[in-house]
mmCIF file of C-alpha atoms and ligand atoms in Angstrom:
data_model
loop_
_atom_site.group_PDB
_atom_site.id
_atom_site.type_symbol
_atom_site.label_atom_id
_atom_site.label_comp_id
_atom_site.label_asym_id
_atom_site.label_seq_id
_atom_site.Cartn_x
_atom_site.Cartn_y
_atom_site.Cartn_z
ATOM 1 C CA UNK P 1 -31.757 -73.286 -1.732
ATOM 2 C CA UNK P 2 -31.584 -72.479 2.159
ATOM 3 C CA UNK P 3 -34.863 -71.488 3.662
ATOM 4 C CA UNK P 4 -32.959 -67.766 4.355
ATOM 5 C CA UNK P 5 -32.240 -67.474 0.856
ATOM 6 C CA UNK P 6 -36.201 -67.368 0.146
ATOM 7 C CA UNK P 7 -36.568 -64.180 2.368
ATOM 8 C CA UNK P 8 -36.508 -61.230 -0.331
ATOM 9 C CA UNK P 9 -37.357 -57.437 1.327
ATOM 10 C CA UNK P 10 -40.758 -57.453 -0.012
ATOM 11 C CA UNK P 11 -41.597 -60.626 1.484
ATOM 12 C CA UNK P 12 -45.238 -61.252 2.272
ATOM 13 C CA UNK P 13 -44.922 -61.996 5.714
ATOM 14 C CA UNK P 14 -43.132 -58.527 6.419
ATOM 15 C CA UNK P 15 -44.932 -56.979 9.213
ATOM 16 C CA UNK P 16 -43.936 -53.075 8.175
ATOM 17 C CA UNK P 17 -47.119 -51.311 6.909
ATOM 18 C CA UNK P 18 -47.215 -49.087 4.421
ATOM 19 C CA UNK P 19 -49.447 -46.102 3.219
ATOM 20 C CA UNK P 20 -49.794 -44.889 -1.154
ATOM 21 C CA UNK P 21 -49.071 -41.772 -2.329
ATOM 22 C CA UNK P 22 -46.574 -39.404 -1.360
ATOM 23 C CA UNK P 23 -44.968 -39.419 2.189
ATOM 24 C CA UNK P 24 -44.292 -36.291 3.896
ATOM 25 C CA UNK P 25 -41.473 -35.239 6.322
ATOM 26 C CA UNK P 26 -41.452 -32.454 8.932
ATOM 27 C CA UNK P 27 -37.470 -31.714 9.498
ATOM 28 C CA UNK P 28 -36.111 -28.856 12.158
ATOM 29 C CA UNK P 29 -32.924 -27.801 11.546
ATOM 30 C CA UNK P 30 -32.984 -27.894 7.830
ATOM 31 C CA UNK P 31 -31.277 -24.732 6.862
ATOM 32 C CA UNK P 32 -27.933 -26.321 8.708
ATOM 33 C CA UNK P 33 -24.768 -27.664 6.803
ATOM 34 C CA UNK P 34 -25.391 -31.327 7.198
ATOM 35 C CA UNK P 35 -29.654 -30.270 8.012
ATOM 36 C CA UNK P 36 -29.930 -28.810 4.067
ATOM 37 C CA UNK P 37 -28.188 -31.827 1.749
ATOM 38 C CA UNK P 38 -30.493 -34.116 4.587
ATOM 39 C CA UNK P 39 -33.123 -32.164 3.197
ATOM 40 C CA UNK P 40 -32.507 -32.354 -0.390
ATOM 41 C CA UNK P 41 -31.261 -36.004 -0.364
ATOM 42 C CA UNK P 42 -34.928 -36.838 1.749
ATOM 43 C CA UNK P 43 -36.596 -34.673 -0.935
ATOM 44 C CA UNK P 44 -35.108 -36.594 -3.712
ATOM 45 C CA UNK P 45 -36.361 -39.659 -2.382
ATOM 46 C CA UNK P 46 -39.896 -38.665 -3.114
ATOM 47 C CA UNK P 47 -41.300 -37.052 0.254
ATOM 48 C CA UNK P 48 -42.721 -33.824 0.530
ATOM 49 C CA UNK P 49 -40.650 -31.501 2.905
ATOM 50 C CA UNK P 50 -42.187 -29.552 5.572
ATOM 51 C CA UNK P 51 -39.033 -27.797 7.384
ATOM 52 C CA UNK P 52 -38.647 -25.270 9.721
ATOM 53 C CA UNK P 53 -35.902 -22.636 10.119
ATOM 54 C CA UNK P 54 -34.800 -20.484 12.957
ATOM 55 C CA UNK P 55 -32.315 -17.256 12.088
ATOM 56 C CA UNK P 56 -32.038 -17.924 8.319
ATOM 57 C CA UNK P 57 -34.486 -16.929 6.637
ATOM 58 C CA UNK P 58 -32.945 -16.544 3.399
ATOM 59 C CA UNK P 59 -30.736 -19.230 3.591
ATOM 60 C CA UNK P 60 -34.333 -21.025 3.941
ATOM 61 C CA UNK P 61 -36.027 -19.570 0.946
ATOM 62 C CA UNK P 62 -33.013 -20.882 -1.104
ATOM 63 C CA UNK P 63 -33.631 -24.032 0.624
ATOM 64 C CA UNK P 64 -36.938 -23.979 -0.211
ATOM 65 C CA UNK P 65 -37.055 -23.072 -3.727
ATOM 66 C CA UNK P 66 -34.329 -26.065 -4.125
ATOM 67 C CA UNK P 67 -36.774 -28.606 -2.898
ATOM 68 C CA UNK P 68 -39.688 -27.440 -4.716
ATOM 69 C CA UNK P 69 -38.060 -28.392 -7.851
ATOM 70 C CA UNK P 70 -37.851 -31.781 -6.321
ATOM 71 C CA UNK P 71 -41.041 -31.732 -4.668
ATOM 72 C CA UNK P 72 -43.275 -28.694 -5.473
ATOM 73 C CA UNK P 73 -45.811 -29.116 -2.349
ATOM 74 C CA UNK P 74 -43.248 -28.257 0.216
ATOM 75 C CA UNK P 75 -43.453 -25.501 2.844
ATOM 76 C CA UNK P 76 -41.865 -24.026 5.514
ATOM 77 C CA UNK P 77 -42.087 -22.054 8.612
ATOM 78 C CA UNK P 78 -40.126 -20.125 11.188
ATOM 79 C CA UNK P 79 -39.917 -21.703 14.941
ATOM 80 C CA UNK P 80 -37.581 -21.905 17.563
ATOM 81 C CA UNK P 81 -37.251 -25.311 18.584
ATOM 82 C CA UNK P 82 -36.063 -24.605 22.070
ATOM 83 C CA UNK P 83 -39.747 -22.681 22.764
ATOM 84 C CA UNK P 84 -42.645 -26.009 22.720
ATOM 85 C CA UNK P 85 -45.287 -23.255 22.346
ATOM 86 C CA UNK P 86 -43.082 -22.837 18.885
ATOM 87 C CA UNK P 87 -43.297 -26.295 18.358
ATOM 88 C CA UNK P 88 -46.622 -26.589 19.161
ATOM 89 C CA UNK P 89 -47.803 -24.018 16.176
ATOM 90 C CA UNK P 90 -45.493 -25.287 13.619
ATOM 91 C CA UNK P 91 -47.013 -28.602 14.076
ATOM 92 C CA UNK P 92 -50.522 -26.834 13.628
ATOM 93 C CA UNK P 93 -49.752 -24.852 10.534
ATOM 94 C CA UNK P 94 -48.568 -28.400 9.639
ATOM 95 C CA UNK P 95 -51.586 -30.642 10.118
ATOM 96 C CA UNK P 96 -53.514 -27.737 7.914
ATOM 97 C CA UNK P 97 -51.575 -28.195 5.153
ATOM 98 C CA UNK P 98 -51.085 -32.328 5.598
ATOM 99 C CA UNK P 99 -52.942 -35.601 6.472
ATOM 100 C CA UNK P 100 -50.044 -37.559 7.178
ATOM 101 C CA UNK P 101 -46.766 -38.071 8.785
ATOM 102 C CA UNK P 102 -43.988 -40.389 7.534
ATOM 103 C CA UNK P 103 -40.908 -39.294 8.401
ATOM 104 C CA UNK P 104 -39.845 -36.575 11.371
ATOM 105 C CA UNK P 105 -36.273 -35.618 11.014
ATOM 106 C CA UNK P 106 -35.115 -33.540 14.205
ATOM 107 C CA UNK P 107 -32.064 -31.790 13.114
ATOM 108 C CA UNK P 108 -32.185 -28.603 15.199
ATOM 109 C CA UNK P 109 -29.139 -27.876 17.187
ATOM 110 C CA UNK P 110 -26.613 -25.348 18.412
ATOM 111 C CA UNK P 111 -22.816 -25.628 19.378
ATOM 112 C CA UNK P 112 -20.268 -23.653 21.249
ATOM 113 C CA UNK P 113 -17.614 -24.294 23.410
ATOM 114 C CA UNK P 114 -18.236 -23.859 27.289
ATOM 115 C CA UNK P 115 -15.533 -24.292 29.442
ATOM 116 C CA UNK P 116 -16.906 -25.443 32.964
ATOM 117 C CA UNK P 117 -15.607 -23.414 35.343
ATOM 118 C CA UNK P 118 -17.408 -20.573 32.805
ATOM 119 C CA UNK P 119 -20.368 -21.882 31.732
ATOM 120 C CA UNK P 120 -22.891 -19.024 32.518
ATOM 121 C CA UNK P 121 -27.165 -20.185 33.104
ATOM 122 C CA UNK P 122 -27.975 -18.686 29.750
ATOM 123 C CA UNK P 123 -25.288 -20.954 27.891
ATOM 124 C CA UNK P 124 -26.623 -23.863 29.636
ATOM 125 C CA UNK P 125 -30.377 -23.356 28.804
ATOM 126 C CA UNK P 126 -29.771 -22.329 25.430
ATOM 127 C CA UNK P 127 -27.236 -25.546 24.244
ATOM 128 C CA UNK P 128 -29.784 -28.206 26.584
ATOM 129 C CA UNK P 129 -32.966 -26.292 25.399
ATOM 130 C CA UNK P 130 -32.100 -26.258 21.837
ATOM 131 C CA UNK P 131 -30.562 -29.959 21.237
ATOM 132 C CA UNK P 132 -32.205 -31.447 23.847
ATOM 133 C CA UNK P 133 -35.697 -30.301 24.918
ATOM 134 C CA UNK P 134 -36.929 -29.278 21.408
ATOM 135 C CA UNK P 135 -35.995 -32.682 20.924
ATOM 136 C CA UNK P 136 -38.161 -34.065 22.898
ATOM 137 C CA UNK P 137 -41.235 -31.413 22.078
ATOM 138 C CA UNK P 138 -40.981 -31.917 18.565
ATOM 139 C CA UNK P 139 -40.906 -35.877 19.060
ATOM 140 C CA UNK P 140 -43.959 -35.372 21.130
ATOM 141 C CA UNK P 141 -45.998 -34.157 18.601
ATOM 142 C CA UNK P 142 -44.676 -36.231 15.843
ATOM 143 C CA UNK P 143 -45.543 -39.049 17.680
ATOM 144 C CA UNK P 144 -49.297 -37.417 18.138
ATOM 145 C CA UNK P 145 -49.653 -37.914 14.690
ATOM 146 C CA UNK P 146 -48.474 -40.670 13.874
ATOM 147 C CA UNK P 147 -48.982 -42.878 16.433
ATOM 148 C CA UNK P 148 -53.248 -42.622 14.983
ATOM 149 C CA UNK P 149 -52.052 -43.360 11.528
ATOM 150 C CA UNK P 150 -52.469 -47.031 10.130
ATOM 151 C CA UNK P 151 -48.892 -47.252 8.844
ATOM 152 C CA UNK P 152 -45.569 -47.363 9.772
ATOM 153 C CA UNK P 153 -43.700 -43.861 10.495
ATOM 154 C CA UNK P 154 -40.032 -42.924 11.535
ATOM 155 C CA UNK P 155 -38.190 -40.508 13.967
ATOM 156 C CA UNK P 156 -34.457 -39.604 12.798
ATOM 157 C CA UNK P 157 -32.701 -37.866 15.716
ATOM 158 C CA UNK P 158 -29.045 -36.096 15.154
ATOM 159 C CA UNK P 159 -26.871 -37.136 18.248
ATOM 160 C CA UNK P 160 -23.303 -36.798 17.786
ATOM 161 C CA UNK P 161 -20.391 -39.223 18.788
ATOM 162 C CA UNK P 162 -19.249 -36.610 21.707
ATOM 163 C CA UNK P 163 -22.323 -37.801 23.478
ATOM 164 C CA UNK P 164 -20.189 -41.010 24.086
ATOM 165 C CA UNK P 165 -16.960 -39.174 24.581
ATOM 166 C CA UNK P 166 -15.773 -36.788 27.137
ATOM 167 C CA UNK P 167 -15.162 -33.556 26.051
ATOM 168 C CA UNK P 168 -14.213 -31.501 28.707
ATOM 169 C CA UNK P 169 -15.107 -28.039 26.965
ATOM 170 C CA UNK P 170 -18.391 -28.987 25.537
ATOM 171 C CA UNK P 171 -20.212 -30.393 28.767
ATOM 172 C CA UNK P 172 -24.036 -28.421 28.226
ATOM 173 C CA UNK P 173 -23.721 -29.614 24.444
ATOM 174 C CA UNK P 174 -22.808 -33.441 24.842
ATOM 175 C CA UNK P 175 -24.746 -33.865 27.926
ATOM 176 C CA UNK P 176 -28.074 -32.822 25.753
ATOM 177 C CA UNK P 177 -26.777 -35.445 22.974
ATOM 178 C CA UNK P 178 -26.477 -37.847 25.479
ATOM 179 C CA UNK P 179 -30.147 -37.169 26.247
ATOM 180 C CA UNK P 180 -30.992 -37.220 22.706
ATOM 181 C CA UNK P 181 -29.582 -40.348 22.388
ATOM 182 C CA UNK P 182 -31.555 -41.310 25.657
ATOM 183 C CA UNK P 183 -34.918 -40.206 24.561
ATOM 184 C CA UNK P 184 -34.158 -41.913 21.075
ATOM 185 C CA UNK P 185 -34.425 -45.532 22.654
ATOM 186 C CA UNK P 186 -36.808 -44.127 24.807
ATOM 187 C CA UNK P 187 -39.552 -43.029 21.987
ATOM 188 C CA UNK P 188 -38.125 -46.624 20.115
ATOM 189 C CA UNK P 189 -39.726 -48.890 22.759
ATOM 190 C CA UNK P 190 -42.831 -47.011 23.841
ATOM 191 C CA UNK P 191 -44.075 -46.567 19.813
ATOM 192 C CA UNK P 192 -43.012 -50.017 18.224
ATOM 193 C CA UNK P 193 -44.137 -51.751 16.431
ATOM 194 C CA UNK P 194 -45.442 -48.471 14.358
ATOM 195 C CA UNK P 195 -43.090 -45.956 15.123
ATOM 196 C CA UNK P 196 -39.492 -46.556 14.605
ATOM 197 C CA UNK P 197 -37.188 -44.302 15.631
ATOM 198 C CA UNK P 198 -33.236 -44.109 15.180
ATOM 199 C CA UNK P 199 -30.577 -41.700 15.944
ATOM 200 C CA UNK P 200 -27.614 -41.055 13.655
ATOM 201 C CA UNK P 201 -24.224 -39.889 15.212
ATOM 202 C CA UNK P 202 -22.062 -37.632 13.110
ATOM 203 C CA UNK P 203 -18.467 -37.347 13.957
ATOM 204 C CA UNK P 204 -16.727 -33.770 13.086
ATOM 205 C CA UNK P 205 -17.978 -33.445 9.252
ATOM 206 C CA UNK P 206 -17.929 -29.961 9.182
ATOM 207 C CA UNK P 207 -15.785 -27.417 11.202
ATOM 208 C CA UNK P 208 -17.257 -24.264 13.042
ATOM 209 C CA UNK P 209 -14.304 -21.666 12.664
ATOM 210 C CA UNK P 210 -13.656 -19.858 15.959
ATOM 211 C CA UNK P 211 -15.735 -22.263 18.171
ATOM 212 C CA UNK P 212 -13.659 -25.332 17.771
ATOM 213 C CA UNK P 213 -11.184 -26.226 20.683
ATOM 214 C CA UNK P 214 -8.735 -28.355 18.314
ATOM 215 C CA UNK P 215 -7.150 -28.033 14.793
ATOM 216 C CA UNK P 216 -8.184 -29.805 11.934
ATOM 217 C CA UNK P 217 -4.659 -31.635 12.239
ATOM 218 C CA UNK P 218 -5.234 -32.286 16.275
ATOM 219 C CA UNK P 219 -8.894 -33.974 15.297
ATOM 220 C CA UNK P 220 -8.011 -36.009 11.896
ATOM 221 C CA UNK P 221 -4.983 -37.764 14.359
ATOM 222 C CA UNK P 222 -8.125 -39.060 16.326
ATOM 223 C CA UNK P 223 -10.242 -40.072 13.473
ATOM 224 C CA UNK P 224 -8.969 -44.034 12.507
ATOM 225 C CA UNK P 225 -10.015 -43.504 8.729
ATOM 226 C CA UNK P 226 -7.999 -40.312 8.501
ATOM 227 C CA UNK P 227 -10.507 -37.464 7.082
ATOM 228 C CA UNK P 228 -13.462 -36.029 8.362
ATOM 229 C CA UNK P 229 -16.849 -36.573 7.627
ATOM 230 C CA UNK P 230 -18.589 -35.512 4.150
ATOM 231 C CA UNK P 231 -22.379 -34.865 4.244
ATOM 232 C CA UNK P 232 -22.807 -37.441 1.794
ATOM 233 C CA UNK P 233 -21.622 -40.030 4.212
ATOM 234 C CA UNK P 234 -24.598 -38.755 6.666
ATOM 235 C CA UNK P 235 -27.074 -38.853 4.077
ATOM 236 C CA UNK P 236 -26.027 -42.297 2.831
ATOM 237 C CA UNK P 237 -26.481 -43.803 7.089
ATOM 238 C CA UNK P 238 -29.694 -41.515 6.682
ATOM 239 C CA UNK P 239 -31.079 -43.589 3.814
ATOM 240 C CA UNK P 240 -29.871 -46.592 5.418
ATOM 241 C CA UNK P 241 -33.071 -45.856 8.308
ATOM 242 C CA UNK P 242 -35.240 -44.541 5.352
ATOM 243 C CA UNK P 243 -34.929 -48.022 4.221
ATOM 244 C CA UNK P 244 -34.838 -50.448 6.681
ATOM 245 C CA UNK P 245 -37.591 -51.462 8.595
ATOM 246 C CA UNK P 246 -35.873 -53.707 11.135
ATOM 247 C CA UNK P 247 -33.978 -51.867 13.148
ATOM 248 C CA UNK P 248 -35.201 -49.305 15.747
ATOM 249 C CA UNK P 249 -33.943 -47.819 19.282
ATOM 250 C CA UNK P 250 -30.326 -47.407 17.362
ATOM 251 C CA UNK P 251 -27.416 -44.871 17.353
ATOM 252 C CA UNK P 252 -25.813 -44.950 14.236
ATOM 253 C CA UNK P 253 -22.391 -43.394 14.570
ATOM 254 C CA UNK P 254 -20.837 -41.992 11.294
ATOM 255 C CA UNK P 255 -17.400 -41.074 12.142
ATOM 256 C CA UNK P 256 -14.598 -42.962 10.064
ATOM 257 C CA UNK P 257 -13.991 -45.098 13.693
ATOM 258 C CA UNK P 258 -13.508 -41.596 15.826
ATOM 259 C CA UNK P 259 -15.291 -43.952 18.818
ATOM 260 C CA UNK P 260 -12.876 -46.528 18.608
ATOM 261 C CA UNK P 261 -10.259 -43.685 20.552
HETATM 262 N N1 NAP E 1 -21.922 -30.742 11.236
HETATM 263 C C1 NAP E 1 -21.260 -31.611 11.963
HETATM 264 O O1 NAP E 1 -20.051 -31.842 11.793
HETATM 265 C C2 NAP E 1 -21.985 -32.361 13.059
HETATM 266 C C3 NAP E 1 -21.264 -33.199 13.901
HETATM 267 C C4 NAP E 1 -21.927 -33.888 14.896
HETATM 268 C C5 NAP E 1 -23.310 -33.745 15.042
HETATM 269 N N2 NAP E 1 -23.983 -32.923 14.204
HETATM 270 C C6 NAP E 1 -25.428 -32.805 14.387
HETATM 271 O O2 NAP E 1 -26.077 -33.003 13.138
HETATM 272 C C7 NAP E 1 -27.202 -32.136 13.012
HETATM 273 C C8 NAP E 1 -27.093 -31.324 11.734
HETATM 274 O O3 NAP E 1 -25.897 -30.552 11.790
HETATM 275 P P1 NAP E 1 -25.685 -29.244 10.898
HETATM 276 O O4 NAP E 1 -24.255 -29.252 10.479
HETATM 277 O O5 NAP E 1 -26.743 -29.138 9.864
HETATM 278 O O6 NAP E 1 -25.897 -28.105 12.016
HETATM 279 P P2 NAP E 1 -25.779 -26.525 11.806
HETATM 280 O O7 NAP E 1 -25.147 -26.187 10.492
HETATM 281 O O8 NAP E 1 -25.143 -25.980 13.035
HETATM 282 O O9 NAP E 1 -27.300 -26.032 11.712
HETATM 283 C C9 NAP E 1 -28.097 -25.960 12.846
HETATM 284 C C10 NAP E 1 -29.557 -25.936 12.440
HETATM 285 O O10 NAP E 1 -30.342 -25.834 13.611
HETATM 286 C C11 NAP E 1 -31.214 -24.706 13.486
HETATM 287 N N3 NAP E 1 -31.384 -24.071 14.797
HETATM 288 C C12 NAP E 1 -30.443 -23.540 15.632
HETATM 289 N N4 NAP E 1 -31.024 -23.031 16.732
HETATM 290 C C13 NAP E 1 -32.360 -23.254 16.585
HETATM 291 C C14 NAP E 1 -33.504 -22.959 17.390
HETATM 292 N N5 NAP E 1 -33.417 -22.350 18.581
HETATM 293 N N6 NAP E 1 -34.715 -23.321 16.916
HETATM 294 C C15 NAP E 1 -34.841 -23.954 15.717
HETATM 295 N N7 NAP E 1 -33.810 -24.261 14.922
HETATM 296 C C16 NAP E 1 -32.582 -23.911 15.363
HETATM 297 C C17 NAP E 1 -30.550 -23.770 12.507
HETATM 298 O O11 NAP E 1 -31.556 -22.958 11.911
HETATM 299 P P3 NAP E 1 -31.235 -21.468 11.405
HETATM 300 O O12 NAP E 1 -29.996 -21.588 10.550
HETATM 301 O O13 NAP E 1 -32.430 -21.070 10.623
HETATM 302 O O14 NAP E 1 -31.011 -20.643 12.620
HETATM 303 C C18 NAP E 1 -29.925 -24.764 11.538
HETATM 304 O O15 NAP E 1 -30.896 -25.191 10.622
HETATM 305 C C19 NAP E 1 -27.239 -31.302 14.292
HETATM 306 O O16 NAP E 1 -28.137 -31.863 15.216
HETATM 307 C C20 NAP E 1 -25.820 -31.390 14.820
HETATM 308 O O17 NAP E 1 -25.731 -31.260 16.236
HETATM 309 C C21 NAP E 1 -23.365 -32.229 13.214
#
């Protein structure tokens, strides 16, 4: 047998630490289309959820009540992740209810289209604020946490593939993935070896009626496997990270080869 061969994933000499009992996972942007079956699926694999929501609040207490059938201690609390002072307070009513932080999911996001020679201040601060600076706040104090804690944690960040394409109508909203992507391999270097942080890239998997730019025939031309993206496909690249303790500083794009335009 080849000395490789030996190497099993529970290995002794692995240097990942982990922590008993049950992990816990603060996620923004839960109550979203891809942010809720995230939520679930992360649920499902035996962490408690603590998720924030933004406009929809009932939306959320579904959400909610879902997971608690899963996992009965989970909570949740209103914040807008684009205001840090927001962050800030949903991180304390946090560290009340929990002593530990395994997993940070930073889902959070808004999209519209913004044609340049339009694009008003207001647009601008609320697409960068929201993807990209609550981002980084909500990072922050994740990394506050767990950067004290004797185990290994993870940061999941949700770029999207337009961060490496240019879309010429979309320039406030792919220039804030772009930094998302940024601050992803950013956080990756400063916190290893305990923190690992990836970033997963959806391509189109679900359509916003009235604020797309193209047809659903116009975008499946561009997408090499020919369909678009099913939640299930994000969740499965989603437990890939929950997983895997070897790989950090990534963007994992999941977009049936849309990059390969
Ligand atoms: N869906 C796709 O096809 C696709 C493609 C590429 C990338 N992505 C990325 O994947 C992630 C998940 O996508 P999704 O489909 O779940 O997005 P979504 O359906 O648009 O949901 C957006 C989420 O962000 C929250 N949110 C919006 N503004 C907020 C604010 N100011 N403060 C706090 N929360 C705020 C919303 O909360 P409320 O509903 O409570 O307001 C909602 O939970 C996002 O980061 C998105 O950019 C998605």
């Amino acid at each position: 047998m080849k000395e490789w061969q030996h190497r099993r994933p529970n290995a002794p000499n692995r240097k990942h630490m982990t922590q008993p009992g049950k992990k816990v996972c603060f996620m923004t942007g839960a109550t979203g289309r891809l942010g809720s079956e995230i939520a679930l699926s992360v649920a499902g694999q035996g962490y408690t959820i603590f998720f924030t929501w933004h406009a929809s609040e009932k939306k959320a207490l579904e959400l909610l009540e879902k997971i608690r059938w899963i996992s009965p201690e989970s909570e949740m609390v209103r914040c807008s992740t684009s205001k840090p002072k927001e962050i800030g307070k949903a991180f304390e009513a946090f560290r009340k209810k929990f002593d530990r932080l395994d997993l940070l999911i930073a889902s959070a996001s808004n999209f519209f289209a913004t044609p340049l020679p339009e694009v008003t201040e207001e647009e601008w601060d609320s697409l960068v604020d929201t993807n990209l600076k609550g981002t980084f706040f909500t990072m922050q104090e994740a990394v506050r946490i767990m950067q004290k804690q004797p185990f290994t944690s993870k940061i999941i960040t949700m770029a999207d593939v337009s961060a490496d394409l240019v879309w010429k109508n979309f320039a406030p909203y792919t220039v804030a993935k772009a930094g998302v992507v940024h601050l992803t391999r950013v956080f990756a270097k400063t916190f290893a070896p305990r923190i690992l942080v990836n970033a997963i890239a959806p391509g189109t998997v679900t359509l916003n009626p009235g604020k797309e730019m193209e047809t659903e025939e116009e975008m499946l031309r561009r997408i090499p496997l020919g369909r678009l993206g099913d939640p299930l496909d994000i969740v499965r690249a989603l437990l890939f990270l929950l997983e895997s303790d070897y790989v950090t500083g990534q963007v994992l794009a999941v977009d049936g080869g849309r990059l390969l335009d």
